[in-house]
JSON list of C-alpha atoms in Angstrom, two decimals:
[
{"chain": "A", "resi": 22, "resn": "MET", "atom": "CA", "xyz": [173.31, 29.77, 173.09]},
{"chain": "A", "resi": 23, "resn": "PHE", "atom": "CA", "xyz": [175.69, 27.30, 171.37]},
{"chain": "A", "resi": 24, "resn": "THR", "atom": "CA", "xyz": [179.61, 26.34, 171.50]},
{"chain": "A", "resi": 25, "resn": "GLY", "atom": "CA", "xyz": [180.62, 26.68, 168.46]},
{"chain": "A", "resi": 26, "resn": "ILE", "atom": "CA", "xyz": [180.58, 22.90, 168.44]},
{"chain": "A", "resi": 27, "resn": "ILE", "atom": "CA", "xyz": [179.48, 21.29, 164.77]},
{"chain": "A", "resi": 28, "resn": "ALA", "atom": "CA", "xyz": [176.89, 18.40, 164.89]},
{"chain": "A", "resi": 29, "resn": "CYS", "atom": "CA", "xyz": [177.37, 17.18, 161.53]},
{"chain": "A", "resi": 30, "resn": "THR", "atom": "CA", "xyz": [176.95, 19.24, 157.63]},
{"chain": "A", "resi": 31, "resn": "GLY", "atom": "CA", "xyz": [173.97, 19.61, 155.93]},
{"chain": "A", "resi": 32, "resn": "GLN", "atom": "CA", "xyz": [172.01, 21.33, 152.92]},
{"chain": "A", "resi": 33, "resn": "LEU", "atom": "CA", "xyz": [169.92, 24.07, 151.69]},
{"chain": "A", "resi": 34, "resn": "SER", "atom": "CA", "xyz": [166.95, 21.59, 149.86]},
{"chain": "A", "resi": 35, "resn": "ASP", "atom": "CA", "xyz": [163.54, 24.51, 149.76]},
{"chain": "A", "resi": 36, "resn": "ARG", "atom": "CA", "xyz": [163.09, 27.98, 149.86]},
{"chain": "A", "resi": 37, "resn": "GLN", "atom": "CA", "xyz": [159.83, 29.38, 150.26]},
{"chain": "A", "resi": 38, "resn": "PRO", "atom": "CA", "xyz": [159.04, 33.24, 150.12]},
{"chain": "A", "resi": 39, "resn": "HIS", "atom": "CA", "xyz": [156.33, 34.60, 152.36]},
{"chain": "A", "resi": 40, "resn": "GLY", "atom": "CA", "xyz": [156.88, 38.64, 151.37]},
{"chain": "A", "resi": 41, "resn": "GLU", "atom": "CA", "xyz": [160.41, 39.58, 152.49]},
{"chain": "A", "resi": 42, "resn": "ASP", "atom": "CA", "xyz": [160.27, 37.04, 154.78]},
{"chain": "A", "resi": 43, "resn": "GLN", "atom": "CA", "xyz": [161.31, 32.84, 153.59]},
{"chain": "A", "resi": 44, "resn": "THR", "atom": "CA", "xyz": [160.62, 29.63, 155.02]},
{"chain": "A", "resi": 45, "resn": "LEU", "atom": "CA", "xyz": [164.17, 27.23, 154.45]},
{"chain": "A", "resi": 46, "resn": "THR", "atom": "CA", "xyz": [164.58, 23.88, 154.87]},
{"chain": "A", "resi": 47, "resn": "ILE", "atom": "CA", "xyz": [167.58, 22.21, 155.75]},
{"chain": "A", "resi": 48, "resn": "THR", "atom": "CA", "xyz": [167.62, 18.57, 155.09]},
{"chain": "A", "resi": 49, "resn": "ALA", "atom": "CA", "xyz": [170.84, 16.75, 157.45]},
{"chain": "A", "resi": 50, "resn": "PRO", "atom": "CA", "xyz": [171.25, 12.45, 156.66]},
{"chain": "A", "resi": 51, "resn": "ASP", "atom": "CA", "xyz": [173.64, 12.94, 159.40]},
{"chain": "A", "resi": 52, "resn": "PHE", "atom": "CA", "xyz": [171.23, 15.09, 162.24]},
{"chain": "A", "resi": 53, "resn": "ASP", "atom": "CA", "xyz": [168.80, 13.24, 164.12]},
{"chain": "A", "resi": 54, "resn": "PHE", "atom": "CA", "xyz": [165.82, 16.07, 164.28]},
{"chain": "A", "resi": 55, "resn": "SER", "atom": "CA", "xyz": [163.54, 13.68, 166.14]},
{"chain": "A", "resi": 56, "resn": "ALA", "atom": "CA", "xyz": [165.67, 14.74, 169.29]},
{"chain": "A", "resi": 57, "resn": "CYS", "atom": "CA", "xyz": [164.60, 18.81, 168.81]},
{"chain": "A", "resi": 58, "resn": "ASN", "atom": "CA", "xyz": [161.43, 20.32, 169.39]},
{"chain": "A", "resi": 59, "resn": "LEU", "atom": "CA", "xyz": [159.35, 22.88, 167.46]},
{"chain": "A", "resi": 60, "resn": "GLY", "atom": "CA", "xyz": [160.50, 25.92, 168.98]},
{"chain": "A", "resi": 61, "resn": "ASP", "atom": "CA", "xyz": [163.80, 25.16, 169.27]},
{"chain": "A", "resi": 62, "resn": "SER", "atom": "CA", "xyz": [167.15, 26.94, 168.62]},
{"chain": "A", "resi": 63, "resn": "ILE", "atom": "CA", "xyz": [169.15, 24.83, 165.88]},
{"chain": "A", "resi": 64, "resn": "ALA", "atom": "CA", "xyz": [172.50, 27.22, 164.40]},
{"chain": "A", "resi": 65, "resn": "VAL", "atom": "CA", "xyz": [172.69, 27.08, 160.79]},
{"chain": "A", "resi": 66, "resn": "ASN", "atom": "CA", "xyz": [175.73, 28.62, 159.72]},
{"chain": "A", "resi": 67, "resn": "GLY", "atom": "CA", "xyz": [176.82, 29.99, 163.20]},
{"chain": "A", "resi": 68, "resn": "VAL", "atom": "CA", "xyz": [172.88, 31.27, 162.52]},
{"chain": "A", "resi": 69, "resn": "CYS", "atom": "CA", "xyz": [170.26, 30.76, 165.37]},
{"chain": "A", "resi": 70, "resn": "LEU", "atom": "CA", "xyz": [166.84, 29.74, 163.62]},
{"chain": "A", "resi": 71, "resn": "THR", "atom": "CA", "xyz": [163.97, 29.21, 165.07]},
{"chain": "A", "resi": 72, "resn": "ALA", "atom": "CA", "xyz": [162.75, 24.81, 164.27]},
{"chain": "A", "resi": 73, "resn": "VAL", "atom": "CA", "xyz": [159.16, 25.94, 163.05]},
{"chain": "A", "resi": 74, "resn": "ALA", "atom": "CA", "xyz": [158.45, 22.03, 161.09]},
{"chain": "A", "resi": 75, "resn": "LEU", "atom": "CA", "xyz": [160.77, 18.82, 162.01]},
{"chain": "A", "resi": 76, "resn": "ASP", "atom": "CA", "xyz": [160.47, 15.56, 160.24]},
{"chain": "A", "resi": 77, "resn": "THR", "atom": "CA", "xyz": [163.63, 12.33, 160.55]},
{"chain": "A", "resi": 78, "resn": "HIS", "atom": "CA", "xyz": [165.99, 14.34, 158.56]},
{"chain": "A", "resi": 79, "resn": "THR", "atom": "CA", "xyz": [165.49, 17.51, 157.61]},
{"chain": "A", "resi": 80, "resn": "PHE", "atom": "CA", "xyz": [163.43, 21.38, 159.54]},
{"chain": "A", "resi": 81, "resn": "SER", "atom": "CA", "xyz": [161.86, 23.94, 158.35]},
{"chain": "A", "resi": 82, "resn": "ALA", "atom": "CA", "xyz": [162.75, 27.64, 159.77]},
{"chain": "A", "resi": 83, "resn": "ASP", "atom": "CA", "xyz": [161.57, 31.02, 158.87]},
{"chain": "A", "resi": 84, "resn": "VAL", "atom": "CA", "xyz": [164.21, 33.44, 158.06]},
{"chain": "A", "resi": 85, "resn": "SER", "atom": "CA", "xyz": [163.06, 37.18, 158.31]},
{"chain": "A", "resi": 86, "resn": "VAL", "atom": "CA", "xyz": [163.92, 40.02, 155.99]},
{"chain": "A", "resi": 87, "resn": "GLU", "atom": "CA", "xyz": [166.60, 41.76, 159.30]},
{"chain": "A", "resi": 88, "resn": "THR", "atom": "CA", "xyz": [168.24, 38.13, 159.31]},
{"chain": "A", "resi": 89, "resn": "LEU", "atom": "CA", "xyz": [168.75, 37.67, 155.45]},
{"chain": "A", "resi": 90, "resn": "THR", "atom": "CA", "xyz": [170.04, 41.02, 154.60]},
{"chain": "A", "resi": 91, "resn": "HIS", "atom": "CA", "xyz": [172.36, 40.90, 157.66]},
{"chain": "A", "resi": 92, "resn": "THR", "atom": "CA", "xyz": [174.14, 37.39, 157.14]},
{"chain": "A", "resi": 93, "resn": "THR", "atom": "CA", "xyz": [175.11, 35.42, 154.47]},
{"chain": "A", "resi": 94, "resn": "LEU", "atom": "CA", "xyz": [171.82, 32.69, 154.18]},
{"chain": "A", "resi": 95, "resn": "GLY", "atom": "CA", "xyz": [170.02, 35.19, 151.80]},
{"chain": "A", "resi": 96, "resn": "ALA", "atom": "CA", "xyz": [172.48, 34.16, 149.38]},
{"chain": "A", "resi": 97, "resn": "LEU", "atom": "CA", "xyz": [171.89, 30.33, 149.68]},
{"chain": "A", "resi": 98, "resn": "ALA", "atom": "CA", "xyz": [171.74, 28.61, 146.51]},
{"chain": "A", "resi": 99, "resn": "LEU", "atom": "CA", "xyz": [169.67, 25.86, 146.61]},
{"chain": "A", "resi": 100, "resn": "GLY", "atom": "CA", "xyz": [171.56, 22.67, 147.72]},
{"chain": "A", "resi": 101, "resn": "ASP", "atom": "CA", "xyz": [174.41, 24.59, 149.18]},
{"chain": "A", "resi": 102, "resn": "ARG", "atom": "CA", "xyz": [175.69, 23.28, 152.69]},
{"chain": "A", "resi": 103, "resn": "VAL", "atom": "CA", "xyz": [175.45, 24.48, 156.16]},
{"chain": "A", "resi": 104, "resn": "ASN", "atom": "CA", "xyz": [177.15, 23.71, 159.29]},
{"chain": "A", "resi": 105, "resn": "LEU", "atom": "CA", "xyz": [174.46, 22.47, 161.93]},
{"chain": "A", "resi": 106, "resn": "GLU", "atom": "CA", "xyz": [174.67, 22.86, 165.39]},
{"chain": "A", "resi": 107, "resn": "SER", "atom": "CA", "xyz": [170.99, 22.10, 167.98]},
{"chain": "A", "resi": 108, "resn": "ALA", "atom": "CA", "xyz": [171.27, 24.29, 170.78]},
{"chain": "A", "resi": 109, "resn": "LEU", "atom": "CA", "xyz": [173.35, 24.64, 174.52]},
{"chain": "A", "resi": 110, "resn": "THR", "atom": "CA", "xyz": [171.72, 22.11, 177.30]},
{"chain": "A", "resi": 111, "resn": "LEU", "atom": "CA", "xyz": [173.16, 22.13, 181.22]},
{"chain": "A", "resi": 112, "resn": "SER", "atom": "CA", "xyz": [174.26, 18.61, 179.80]},
{"chain": "A", "resi": 113, "resn": "THR", "atom": "CA", "xyz": [176.45, 19.57, 176.94]},
{"chain": "A", "resi": 114, "resn": "PRO", "atom": "CA", "xyz": [180.74, 19.70, 177.07]},
{"chain": "A", "resi": 115, "resn": "LEU", "atom": "CA", "xyz": [181.36, 23.55, 176.41]},
{"chain": "A", "resi": 116, "resn": "GLY", "atom": "CA", "xyz": [183.63, 22.46, 174.11]},
{"chain": "A", "resi": 117, "resn": "GLY", "atom": "CA", "xyz": [184.89, 25.76, 172.55]},
{"chain": "A", "resi": 118, "resn": "HIS", "atom": "CA", "xyz": [183.25, 29.34, 173.59]},
{"chain": "A", "resi": 119, "resn": "LEU", "atom": "CA", "xyz": [179.26, 30.53, 174.63]},
{"chain": "A", "resi": 120, "resn": "VAL", "atom": "CA", "xyz": [178.32, 31.54, 170.85]},
{"chain": "A", "resi": 121, "resn": "SER", "atom": "CA", "xyz": [174.47, 33.12, 171.05]},
{"chain": "A", "resi": 122, "resn": "GLY", "atom": "CA", "xyz": [174.17, 32.41, 166.77]},
{"chain": "A", "resi": 123, "resn": "HIS", "atom": "CA", "xyz": [173.68, 36.14, 166.39]},
{"chain": "A", "resi": 124, "resn": "VAL", "atom": "CA", "xyz": [175.38, 36.83, 163.52]},
{"chain": "A", "resi": 125, "resn": "ASP", "atom": "CA", "xyz": [177.67, 40.57, 164.15]},
{"chain": "A", "resi": 126, "resn": "GLY", "atom": "CA", "xyz": [178.53, 40.60, 160.44]},
{"chain": "A", "resi": 127, "resn": "VAL", "atom": "CA", "xyz": [179.85, 38.52, 157.62]},
{"chain": "A", "resi": 128, "resn": "GLY", "atom": "CA", "xyz": [183.48, 38.56, 156.02]},
{"chain": "A", "resi": 129, "resn": "GLU", "atom": "CA", "xyz": [185.42, 37.80, 153.00]},
{"chain": "A", "resi": 130, "resn": "LEU", "atom": "CA", "xyz": [188.33, 35.27, 152.47]},
{"chain": "A", "resi": 131, "resn": "LEU", "atom": "CA", "xyz": [191.38, 36.73, 151.09]},
{"chain": "A", "resi": 132, "resn": "SER", "atom": "CA", "xyz": [193.48, 33.59, 151.32]},
{"chain": "A", "resi": 133, "resn": "ARG", "atom": "CA", "xyz": [194.16, 29.61, 151.79]},
{"chain": "A", "resi": 134, "resn": "LYS", "atom": "CA", "xyz": [197.32, 28.13, 152.60]},
{"chain": "A", "resi": 135, "resn": "GLN", "atom": "CA", "xyz": [198.89, 25.43, 153.48]},
{"chain": "A", "resi": 136, "resn": "ASP", "atom": "CA", "xyz": [199.88, 24.96, 157.20]},
{"chain": "A", "resi": 137, "resn": "ALA", "atom": "CA", "xyz": [201.40, 21.76, 158.02]},
{"chain": "A", "resi": 138, "resn": "ARG", "atom": "CA", "xyz": [198.80, 19.59, 158.41]},
{"chain": "A", "resi": 139, "resn": "SER", "atom": "CA", "xyz": [196.40, 22.68, 159.41]},
{"chain": "A", "resi": 140, "resn": "GLU", "atom": "CA", "xyz": [195.30, 25.22, 156.83]},
{"chain": "A", "resi": 141, "resn": "ARG", "atom": "CA", "xyz": [195.31, 29.03, 157.40]},
{"chain": "A", "resi": 142, "resn": "LEU", "atom": "CA", "xyz": [193.06, 31.22, 156.59]},
{"chain": "A", "resi": 143, "resn": "THR", "atom": "CA", "xyz": [193.07, 35.29, 156.13]},
{"chain": "A", "resi": 144, "resn": "PHE", "atom": "CA", "xyz": [189.62, 36.77, 156.46]},
{"chain": "A", "resi": 145, "resn": "ARG", "atom": "CA", "xyz": [188.88, 40.50, 155.83]},
{"chain": "A", "resi": 146, "resn": "ALA", "atom": "CA", "xyz": [186.11, 41.71, 159.21]},
{"chain": "A", "resi": 147, "resn": "PRO", "atom": "CA", "xyz": [183.77, 44.40, 158.58]},
{"chain": "A", "resi": 148, "resn": "ASP", "atom": "CA", "xyz": [186.10, 47.67, 160.41]},
{"chain": "A", "resi": 149, "resn": "ALA", "atom": "CA", "xyz": [182.63, 47.54, 163.37]},
{"chain": "A", "resi": 150, "resn": "LEU", "atom": "CA", "xyz": [184.14, 44.16, 163.78]},
{"chain": "A", "resi": 151, "resn": "SER", "atom": "CA", "xyz": [187.89, 45.17, 163.36]},
{"chain": "A", "resi": 152, "resn": "ARG", "atom": "CA", "xyz": [188.50, 45.67, 167.13]},
{"chain": "A", "resi": 153, "resn": "TYR", "atom": "CA", "xyz": [186.36, 43.62, 168.87]},
{"chain": "A", "resi": 154, "resn": "ILE", "atom": "CA", "xyz": [189.37, 40.35, 167.20]},
{"chain": "A", "resi": 155, "resn": "ALA", "atom": "CA", "xyz": [192.46, 40.02, 168.95]},
{"chain": "A", "resi": 156, "resn": "ALA", "atom": "CA", "xyz": [194.95, 37.27, 169.07]},
{"chain": "A", "resi": 157, "resn": "LYS", "atom": "CA", "xyz": [194.76, 34.33, 170.60]},
{"chain": "A", "resi": 158, "resn": "GLY", "atom": "CA", "xyz": [190.55, 35.36, 171.40]},
{"chain": "A", "resi": 159, "resn": "SER", "atom": "CA", "xyz": [188.18, 33.51, 169.10]},
{"chain": "A", "resi": 160, "resn": "ILE", "atom": "CA", "xyz": [185.59, 33.68, 166.82]},
{"chain": "A", "resi": 161, "resn": "THR", "atom": "CA", "xyz": [183.50, 32.38, 165.50]},
{"chain": "A", "resi": 162, "resn": "ILE", "atom": "CA", "xyz": [183.34, 31.64, 161.16]},
{"chain": "A", "resi": 163, "resn": "ASP", "atom": "CA", "xyz": [179.31, 30.62, 159.76]},
{"chain": "A", "resi": 164, "resn": "GLY", "atom": "CA", "xyz": [178.65, 28.86, 163.48]},
{"chain": "A", "resi": 165, "resn": "VAL", "atom": "CA", "xyz": [182.57, 27.43, 163.81]},
{"chain": "A", "resi": 166, "resn": "SER", "atom": "CA", "xyz": [184.48, 28.01, 167.36]},
{"chain": "A", "resi": 167, "resn": "LEU", "atom": "CA", "xyz": [187.80, 29.37, 166.72]},
{"chain": "A", "resi": 168, "resn": "THR", "atom": "CA", "xyz": [191.25, 31.21, 167.94]},
{"chain": "A", "resi": 169, "resn": "VAL", "atom": "CA", "xyz": [192.12, 34.57, 166.24]},
{"chain": "A", "resi": 170, "resn": "ASN", "atom": "CA", "xyz": [196.09, 33.50, 165.32]},
{"chain": "A", "resi": 171, "resn": "ASN", "atom": "CA", "xyz": [197.09, 36.89, 163.39]},
{"chain": "A", "resi": 172, "resn": "VAL", "atom": "CA", "xyz": [194.95, 40.92, 163.46]},
{"chain": "A", "resi": 173, "resn": "THR", "atom": "CA", "xyz": [196.42, 43.34, 161.77]},
{"chain": "A", "resi": 174, "resn": "GLU", "atom": "CA", "xyz": [194.04, 46.94, 161.09]},
{"chain": "A", "resi": 175, "resn": "HIS", "atom": "CA", "xyz": [191.32, 44.64, 158.91]},
{"chain": "A", "resi": 176, "resn": "THR", "atom": "CA", "xyz": [192.14, 41.14, 158.83]},
{"chain": "A", "resi": 177, "resn": "PHE", "atom": "CA", "xyz": [192.18, 38.43, 161.08]},
{"chain": "A", "resi": 178, "resn": "SER", "atom": "CA", "xyz": [194.17, 35.01, 160.34]},
{"chain": "A", "resi": 179, "resn": "VAL", "atom": "CA", "xyz": [192.93, 30.95, 161.61]},
{"chain": "A", "resi": 180, "resn": "ASN", "atom": "CA", "xyz": [194.59, 27.73, 161.18]},
{"chain": "A", "resi": 181, "resn": "ILE", "atom": "CA", "xyz": [191.63, 25.18, 160.44]},
{"chain": "A", "resi": 182, "resn": "VAL", "atom": "CA", "xyz": [193.15, 20.99, 162.01]},
{"chain": "A", "resi": 183, "resn": "PRO", "atom": "CA", "xyz": [191.67, 18.07, 159.59]},
{"chain": "A", "resi": 184, "resn": "HIS", "atom": "CA", "xyz": [188.98, 17.44, 161.60]},
{"chain": "A", "resi": 185, "resn": "THR", "atom": "CA", "xyz": [187.81, 20.56, 161.20]},
{"chain": "A", "resi": 186, "resn": "LEU", "atom": "CA", "xyz": [187.93, 21.01, 157.38]},
{"chain": "A", "resi": 187, "resn": "ALA", "atom": "CA", "xyz": [186.10, 17.61, 157.48]},
{"chain": "A", "resi": 188, "resn": "ARG", "atom": "CA", "xyz": [183.69, 17.74, 159.40]},
{"chain": "A", "resi": 189, "resn": "THR", "atom": "CA", "xyz": [182.36, 21.46, 158.59]},
{"chain": "A", "resi": 190, "resn": "ILE", "atom": "CA", "xyz": [181.63, 24.03, 155.02]},
{"chain": "A", "resi": 191, "resn": "ILE", "atom": "CA", "xyz": [185.14, 25.77, 155.39]},
{"chain": "A", "resi": 192, "resn": "ASP", "atom": "CA", "xyz": [186.31, 22.80, 152.89]},
{"chain": "A", "resi": 193, "resn": "ASP", "atom": "CA", "xyz": [184.27, 24.52, 150.38]},
{"chain": "A", "resi": 194, "resn": "TYR", "atom": "CA", "xyz": [185.36, 27.57, 151.08]},
{"chain": "A", "resi": 195, "resn": "GLN", "atom": "CA", "xyz": [187.07, 29.62, 147.98]},
{"chain": "A", "resi": 196, "resn": "ILE", "atom": "CA", "xyz": [188.31, 33.62, 147.56]},
{"chain": "A", "resi": 197, "resn": "ASN", "atom": "CA", "xyz": [186.63, 35.72, 147.73]},
{"chain": "A", "resi": 198, "resn": "THR", "atom": "CA", "xyz": [183.53, 33.78, 149.87]},
{"chain": "A", "resi": 199, "resn": "ALA", "atom": "CA", "xyz": [181.19, 35.34, 152.31]},
{"chain": "A", "resi": 200, "resn": "VAL", "atom": "CA", "xyz": [180.88, 34.00, 156.32]},
{"chain": "A", "resi": 201, "resn": "ASN", "atom": "CA", "xyz": [178.95, 35.19, 159.27]},
{"chain": "A", "resi": 202, "resn": "LEU", "atom": "CA", "xyz": [181.42, 36.39, 162.35]},
{"chain": "A", "resi": 203, "resn": "GLU", "atom": "CA", "xyz": [181.09, 36.40, 165.68]},
{"chain": "A", "resi": 204, "resn": "VAL", "atom": "CA", "xyz": [182.55, 37.97, 167.63]},
{"chain": "A", "resi": 205, "resn": "ASP", "atom": "CA", "xyz": [182.96, 37.18, 171.36]},
{"chain": "A", "resi": 206, "resn": "LEU", "atom": "CA", "xyz": [180.46, 38.17, 173.78]},
{"chain": "A", "resi": 207, "resn": "LEU", "atom": "CA", "xyz": [183.60, 39.35, 176.84]},
{"chain": "A", "resi": 208, "resn": "ALA", "atom": "CA", "xyz": [184.50, 41.80, 174.39]},
{"chain": "A", "resi": 209, "resn": "ARG", "atom": "CA", "xyz": [180.92, 43.52, 173.98]},
{"chain": "A", "resi": 210, "resn": "TYR", "atom": "CA", "xyz": [180.21, 43.61, 177.40]},
{"chain": "A", "resi": 211, "resn": "ILE", "atom": "CA", "xyz": [183.57, 44.91, 178.68]},
{"chain": "A", "resi": 212, "resn": "GLU", "atom": "CA", "xyz": [183.20, 47.39, 175.52]},
{"chain": "A", "resi": 213, "resn": "ARG", "atom": "CA", "xyz": [179.83, 48.51, 176.81]},
{"chain": "A", "resi": 214, "resn": "LEU", "atom": "CA", "xyz": [180.95, 48.50, 181.02]},
{"chain": "A", "resi": 215, "resn": "LEU", "atom": "CA", "xyz": [183.52, 50.90, 179.51]},
{"chain": "A", "resi": 216, "resn": "GLN", "atom": "CA", "xyz": [180.74, 53.35, 177.47]},
{"chain": "A", "resi": 217, "resn": "ASP", "atom": "CA", "xyz": [179.54, 56.44, 179.08]},
{"chain": "A", "resi": 218, "resn": "LYS", "atom": "CA", "xyz": [181.61, 56.88, 182.08]},
{"chain": "A", "resi": 219, "resn": "GLU", "atom": "CA", "xyz": [180.66, 59.52, 183.87]},
{"chain": "A", "resi": 220, "resn": "SER", "atom": "CA", "xyz": [176.95, 58.64, 183.90]},
{"chain": "A", "resi": 221, "resn": "THR", "atom": "CA", "xyz": [177.96, 55.35, 185.17]},
{"chain": "A", "resi": 222, "resn": "PRO", "atom": "CA", "xyz": [180.08, 53.97, 187.75]},
{"chain": "A", "resi": 223, "resn": "THR", "atom": "CA", "xyz": [184.04, 53.19, 187.67]},
{"chain": "A", "resi": 224, "resn": "LEU", "atom": "CA", "xyz": [184.04, 49.39, 187.33]},
{"chain": "A", "resi": 225, "resn": "SER", "atom": "CA", "xyz": [185.48, 48.53, 190.36]},
{"chain": "A", "resi": 226, "resn": "LEU", "atom": "CA", "xyz": [185.71, 45.54, 193.15]},
{"chain": "A", "resi": 227, "resn": "GLU", "atom": "CA", "xyz": [183.40, 47.43, 194.79]},
{"chain": "A", "resi": 228, "resn": "ARG", "atom": "CA", "xyz": [181.39, 47.92, 193.03]},
{"chain": "A", "resi": 229, "resn": "LEU", "atom": "CA", "xyz": [181.01, 44.24, 191.50]},
{"chain": "A", "resi": 230, "resn": "ARG", "atom": "CA", "xyz": [180.61, 42.79, 195.00]},
{"chain": "A", "resi": 231, "resn": "ALA", "atom": "CA", "xyz": [178.25, 45.58, 195.83]},
{"chain": "A", "resi": 232, "resn": "LEU", "atom": "CA", "xyz": [176.49, 44.09, 192.49]},
{"chain": "A", "resi": 233, "resn": "GLY", "atom": "CA", "xyz": [176.99, 40.50, 193.62]},
{"chain": "A", "resi": 234, "resn": "TYR", "atom": "CA", "xyz": [180.11, 39.07, 192.22]}
]
């Protein structure tokens, strides 16, 4: 699990193919990977990856064809910047929201404009994800925890404050930039609870008490 609060940015320094899979190496001068262990989870642009090699300022991870196909990691070029976050621990302040690191889909930047000292960015979301995105709800864009401002049928907008622009790769975005999206965990679980009402007991106070809540 992650919080969506980016520790720093790094860059893709190597890509080694292994058939359809690949090993990606990330270099980050501001990230001390010596505090991590082999097998630890590190989020790269919001994608949870498992460290298979570590050095002081680099780490490598094996990336499956599934991840390369359904996230933006497969399109990264050598030297491209990425957002980095180490996994949440019980002592980590939850400054953002609970993020799984499992990308739900890829969105696209439609517009960006100045909004006082912030910037307002509008994205197109895949049709299958639009129903999970709500005004004032949370969304993760390339691993960054953000609050949704406005929602239409197929788009949503967020405001990016100067600190976030300076600490993440969002300032690199151009029109049509593809981004990894992860919707709020609660929205997905609520939908699942409401599915198949005939075969699933009705969610009620009595049902919650019976489940130990």
